[in-house]
Coordinates of N, CA, C and O in Angstrom, one line a residue:
M1 N -1.7 41.3 -32.7 CA -1.6 39.9 -32.2 C -2.5 39.1 -33.1 O -3.7 39.4 -33.2
N2 N -2.0 37.9 -33.5 CA -2.8 37.0 -34.3 C -3.6 36.1 -33.4 O -3.4 36.0 -32.2
A3 N -4.5 35.3 -34.0 CA -5.4 34.5 -33.2 C -4.6 33.4 -32.5 O -4.9 33.0 -31.4
R4 N -3.5 32.9 -33.2 CA -2.7 31.8 -32.6 C -2.0 32.3 -31.4 O -2.0 31.6 -30.3
S5 N -1.4 33.5 -31.4 CA -0.8 34.1 -30.3 C -1.7 34.3 -29.1 O -1.4 34.1 -27.9
A6 N -2.9 34.8 -29.4 CA -3.9 35.0 -28.4 C -4.3 33.7 -27.7 O -4.5 33.7 -26.5
M7 N -4.5 32.7 -28.5 CA -4.9 31.4 -28.0 C -3.8 30.8 -27.1 O -4.0 30.3 -26.0
L8 N -2.6 31.0 -27.5 CA -1.4 30.5 -26.7 C -1.3 31.3 -25.4 O -1.1 30.7 -24.4
G9 N -1.6 32.6 -25.5 CA -1.6 33.4 -24.3 C -2.7 33.0 -23.3 O -2.4 32.9 -22.1
V10 N -3.9 32.7 -23.8 CA -5.0 32.3 -22.9 C -4.6 30.9 -22.3 O -4.8 30.7 -21.1
A11 N -4.1 30.0 -23.1 CA -3.7 28.7 -22.6 C -2.7 28.8 -21.5 O -2.7 28.1 -20.5
L12 N -1.7 29.6 -21.8 CA -0.6 29.8 -20.8 C -1.1 30.4 -19.5 O -0.8 30.0 -18.4
G13 N -2.0 31.4 -19.6 CA -2.6 32.0 -18.5 C -3.4 31.0 -17.7 O -3.3 31.0 -16.4
L14 N -4.2 30.1 -18.3 CA -5.0 29.1 -17.6 C -4.1 28.1 -16.9 O -4.3 27.7 -15.8
L15 N -3.0 27.8 -17.6 CA -2.0 26.8 -17.0 C -1.4 27.4 -15.8 O -1.3 26.7 -14.7
L16 N -1.0 28.6 -15.8 CA -0.4 29.3 -14.7 C -1.4 29.5 -13.5 O -1.0 29.4 -12.4
A17 N -2.6 29.8 -13.9 CA -3.6 30.0 -12.9 C -3.9 28.7 -12.1 O -4.2 28.7 -10.9
G18 N -3.7 27.5 -12.8 CA -3.8 26.3 -12.1 C -2.7 26.0 -11.1 O -2.8 25.1 -10.2
C19 N -1.6 26.7 -11.2 CA -0.5 26.5 -10.3 C -0.6 27.3 -9.0 O 0.1 27.0 -8.0
I20 N -1.6 28.2 -8.9 CA -1.8 28.9 -7.7 C -2.6 28.0 -6.7 O -3.7 27.6 -7.1
V21 N -2.0 27.8 -5.6 CA -2.7 26.9 -4.6 C -3.0 27.7 -3.4 O -2.1 28.3 -2.8
A22 N -4.2 27.7 -3.0 CA -4.6 28.4 -1.8 C -4.3 27.6 -0.6 O -4.3 26.4 -0.7
P23 N -3.9 28.2 0.5 CA -3.5 27.4 1.7 C -4.8 26.8 2.2 O -5.9 27.3 2.0
P24 N -4.7 25.6 2.9 CA -5.9 25.0 3.4 C -6.5 25.8 4.5 O -5.8 26.6 5.2
P25 N -7.8 25.7 4.7 CA -8.5 26.5 5.7 C -8.0 26.1 7.1 O -7.6 24.9 7.3
E26 N -7.9 27.0 8.0 CA -7.5 26.7 9.4 C -8.6 25.8 10.0 O -9.8 26.0 9.8
P27 N -8.1 24.8 10.7 CA -9.1 23.9 11.3 C -9.9 24.6 12.4 O -9.3 25.6 13.0
A28 N -11.1 24.2 12.6 CA -11.9 24.8 13.7 C -11.2 24.5 15.0 O -10.8 23.3 15.3
V29 N -11.1 25.4 15.9 CA -10.5 25.2 17.2 C -11.6 24.8 18.2 O -12.6 25.6 18.3
V30 N -11.5 23.7 18.8 CA -12.5 23.3 19.8 C -11.7 23.2 21.1 O -10.8 22.4 21.3
V31 N -12.2 24.0 22.1 CA -11.6 23.9 23.4 C -12.6 23.2 24.3 O -13.7 23.5 24.4
T32 N -12.0 22.1 25.0 CA -12.9 21.3 25.8 C -12.4 21.5 27.3 O -11.2 21.6 27.5
P33 N -13.4 21.6 28.2 CA -13.0 21.8 29.6 C -12.3 20.6 30.2 O -11.3 20.7 30.8
P34 N -12.9 19.4 30.1 CA -12.2 18.2 30.7 C -11.0 17.7 29.9 O -11.0 17.8 28.7
A35 N -10.1 17.1 30.6 CA -8.9 16.5 29.9 C -9.4 15.3 29.1 O -10.4 14.6 29.5
P36 N -8.9 15.0 27.9 CA -9.3 13.8 27.2 C -8.8 12.5 27.9 O -7.9 12.5 28.7
P37 N -9.6 11.4 27.7 CA -9.2 10.2 28.3 C -7.9 9.7 27.7 O -7.4 10.2 26.7
P38 N -7.2 8.7 28.4 CA -6.0 8.2 27.8 C -6.2 7.6 26.4 O -7.3 7.0 26.2
V39 N -5.2 7.6 25.5 CA -5.4 7.1 24.2 C -5.5 5.6 24.3 O -4.9 4.9 25.1
R40 N -6.4 5.0 23.6 CA -6.6 3.5 23.6 C -5.5 2.9 22.8 O -5.0 3.4 21.8
V41 N -5.2 1.7 23.2 CA -4.2 0.9 22.5 C -5.0 0.1 21.5 O -5.9 -0.7 21.8
E42 N -4.6 0.3 20.2 CA -5.3 -0.4 19.1 C -4.4 -1.5 18.5 O -3.2 -1.2 18.4
A43 N -5.0 -2.6 18.1 CA -4.3 -3.6 17.4 C -4.7 -3.4 15.9 O -5.8 -3.8 15.5
P44 N -3.8 -2.8 15.1 CA -4.2 -2.6 13.7 C -4.4 -3.9 13.0 O -3.8 -4.9 13.2
P45 N -5.4 -3.8 12.0 CA -5.5 -5.0 11.2 C -4.3 -5.2 10.3 O -3.5 -4.2 10.2
P46 N -4.2 -6.3 9.6 CA -3.0 -6.4 8.7 C -2.9 -5.3 7.7 O -3.9 -4.7 7.2
Q47 N -1.6 -4.9 7.5 CA -1.3 -3.8 6.5 C -1.7 -4.2 5.1 O -1.4 -5.3 4.6
P48 N -2.6 -3.4 4.4 CA -3.1 -3.8 3.1 C -2.0 -3.9 2.0 O -2.1 -4.6 1.1
A49 N -0.9 -3.0 2.2 CA 0.2 -3.0 1.2 C 1.4 -2.4 1.9 O 1.2 -1.6 2.8
P50 N 2.6 -2.6 1.4 CA 3.8 -2.1 2.1 C 3.8 -0.5 2.2 O 4.4 0.0 3.1
A51 N 3.2 0.2 1.3 CA 3.2 1.7 1.3 C 2.3 2.3 2.4 O 2.4 3.4 2.7
Y52 N 1.4 1.5 2.9 CA 0.4 2.0 3.9 C 1.0 2.3 5.2 O 1.9 1.6 5.7
V53 N 0.5 3.4 5.9 CA 1.0 3.8 7.2 C -0.2 3.8 8.1 O -1.3 4.2 7.8
W54 N 0.0 3.3 9.3 CA -1.1 3.2 10.3 C -1.3 4.6 10.9 O -0.4 5.2 11.4
V55 N -2.5 5.1 10.9 CA -2.9 6.4 11.5 C -3.8 6.0 12.7 O -4.9 5.5 12.6
G56 N -3.2 6.1 13.9 CA -3.9 5.7 15.1 C -5.1 6.5 15.4 O -5.3 7.6 15.0
G57 N -6.0 5.8 16.2 CA -7.2 6.5 16.6 C -7.0 7.6 17.6 O -5.9 7.8 18.1
H58 N -8.1 8.3 17.9 CA -8.0 9.4 18.8 C -9.3 9.7 19.4 O -10.4 9.3 18.9
W59 N -9.3 10.5 20.5 CA -10.6 11.0 21.1 C -11.0 12.3 20.4 O -10.2 13.2 20.2
A60 N -12.2 12.3 20.0 CA -12.8 13.5 19.4 C -13.9 14.1 20.4 O -14.5 13.3 21.1
W61 N -14.0 15.4 20.4 CA -15.0 16.1 21.2 C -16.3 16.2 20.4 O -16.3 17.0 19.4
R62 N -17.4 15.6 20.8 CA -18.6 15.6 20.0 C -19.8 15.8 21.0 O -20.0 15.0 21.9
R63 N -20.6 16.8 20.8 CA -21.8 17.0 21.6 C -21.5 17.0 23.1 O -22.3 16.3 23.8
G64 N -20.4 17.6 23.5 CA -20.2 17.7 24.9 C -19.5 16.5 25.6 O -19.5 16.4 26.8
T65 N -19.0 15.5 24.8 CA -18.4 14.4 25.4 C -17.3 13.9 24.4 O -17.3 14.2 23.2
Y66 N -16.4 13.1 24.9 CA -15.3 12.5 24.1 C -15.9 11.2 23.5 O -16.5 10.4 24.2
V67 N -15.6 11.0 22.2 CA -15.9 9.7 21.5 C -14.7 9.2 20.8 O -13.9 10.0 20.3
W68 N -14.5 7.9 20.8 CA -13.3 7.4 20.1 C -13.5 7.3 18.6 O -14.5 6.8 18.1
V69 N -12.5 7.8 17.9 CA -12.4 7.7 16.4 C -11.3 6.6 16.1 O -10.2 6.8 16.4
P70 N -11.7 5.4 15.6 CA -10.7 4.4 15.4 C -9.7 4.8 14.3 O -9.9 5.6 13.4
G71 N -8.5 4.1 14.4 CA -7.5 4.3 13.5 C -7.8 3.7 12.1 O -8.7 2.9 12.0
Y72 N -6.9 3.9 11.2 CA -7.1 3.4 9.8 C -5.7 3.4 9.1 O -4.8 4.1 9.5
W73 N -5.7 2.6 8.0 CA -4.5 2.6 7.2 C -4.6 3.7 6.1 O -5.7 3.9 5.5
A74 N -3.5 4.4 5.8 CA -3.6 5.5 4.9 C -2.3 5.4 4.0 O -1.3 4.9 4.4
T75 N -2.4 6.0 2.8 CA -1.2 6.0 2.0 C -0.6 7.4 2.1 O -1.4 8.4 2.1
P76 N 0.7 7.6 2.2 CA 1.3 8.9 2.3 C 1.0 9.7 1.1 O 0.8 9.2 0.0
V77 N 0.9 11.0 1.3 CA 0.6 12.0 0.2 C 1.8 12.0 -0.8 O 1.6 12.4 -2.0
A78 N 3.0 11.6 -0.4 CA 4.1 11.5 -1.3 C 5.1 10.5 -0.7 O 5.1 10.3 0.5
P79 N 5.9 9.9 -1.5 CA 6.9 9.0 -1.0 C 7.8 9.6 0.0 O 8.2 10.8 -0.1
G80 N 8.2 8.9 1.1 CA 9.1 9.4 2.1 C 8.4 10.2 3.1 O 9.1 10.7 4.1
R81 N 7.1 10.5 3.0 CA 6.4 11.3 4.0 C 6.1 10.5 5.2 O 5.8 9.3 5.1
A82 N 6.1 11.1 6.4 CA 5.7 10.4 7.7 C 4.5 11.1 8.3 O 4.3 12.3 8.1
W83 N 3.7 10.3 8.9 CA 2.5 10.8 9.6 C 2.8 11.3 11.0 O 3.5 10.6 11.8
V84 N 2.4 12.5 11.3 CA 2.6 13.1 12.6 C 1.2 13.0 13.2 O 0.2 13.7 12.7
A85 N 1.1 12.3 14.3 CA -0.3 12.1 14.9 C -0.8 13.3 15.5 O -0.1 14.2 16.0
G86 N -2.2 13.4 15.4 CA -2.9 14.5 16.1 C -2.8 14.3 17.6 O -2.6 13.2 18.1
H87 N -3.1 15.4 18.3 CA -3.0 15.3 19.8 C -3.8 16.5 20.4 O -4.1 17.5 19.8
W88 N -4.2 16.2 21.7 CA -4.8 17.3 22.5 C -3.8 18.1 23.2 O -2.9 17.5 23.9
A89 N -3.8 19.4 23.0 CA -2.8 20.2 23.7 C -3.5 21.1 24.7 O -4.6 21.6 24.5
P90 N -2.9 21.2 25.9 CA -3.5 22.1 27.0 C -3.5 23.5 26.6 O -2.5 24.0 26.0
R91 N -4.6 24.2 26.8 CA -4.7 25.7 26.6 C -5.5 26.3 27.8 O -6.1 25.5 28.5
P92 N -5.4 27.6 27.9 CA -6.2 28.2 29.0 C -7.7 27.8 28.9 O -8.3 27.9 27.8
G93 N -8.2 27.3 29.9 CA -9.7 26.9 29.9 C -10.0 25.5 29.4 O -11.1 25.1 29.3
G94 N -8.9 24.8 29.0 CA -9.2 23.4 28.5 C -8.1 22.9 27.6 O -7.0 23.1 27.8
Y95 N -8.6 22.1 26.6 CA -7.7 21.5 25.6 C -8.1 21.8 24.2 O -9.3 22.0 24.0
V96 N -7.2 21.8 23.3 CA -7.5 22.0 21.9 C -6.9 20.9 21.1 O -5.8 20.4 21.4
W97 N -7.7 20.4 20.1 CA -7.2 19.4 19.2 C -6.3 19.9 18.1 O -6.7 20.8 17.4
V98 N -5.1 19.3 18.0 CA -4.1 19.7 17.0 C -4.2 18.6 16.0 O -3.8 17.4 16.3
E99 N -4.7 18.9 14.8 CA -4.9 17.9 13.7 C -3.6 17.2 13.3 O -2.6 17.8 13.2
G100 N -3.7 15.9 13.0 CA -2.5 15.1 12.5 C -2.2 15.6 11.1 O -3.1 16.1 10.4
H101 N -1.0 15.3 10.6 CA -0.7 15.8 9.2 C 0.5 15.0 8.7 O 1.2 14.3 9.5
W102 N 0.8 15.1 7.4 CA 1.9 14.5 6.8 C 3.1 15.4 6.9 O 3.0 16.6 6.6
R103 N 4.3 14.9 7.2 CA 5.5 15.7 7.3 C 6.5 15.3 6.2 O 6.6 14.1 5.9

């Protein structure tokens, strides 16, 4: 094998290695004993640009209590994607937060 073929093989190997994508880590599961408060109604500020999507706020469990995390404008990860809001789901012993995501 000559040097040019070897370099081409290494370059191709590095290119293909960059195509391997590890799955995102599983989110930490937080089970809370009390039910979350009702979702607040937010009046979003003006949309910064037509492509932006409003991601509504939610209650987060922090240090033994619920705190409100305000909503924000976000750009979709790809054209045509829709935001699926996060939510609290009932589980044995309390509730678990199901993270929002792009669909």
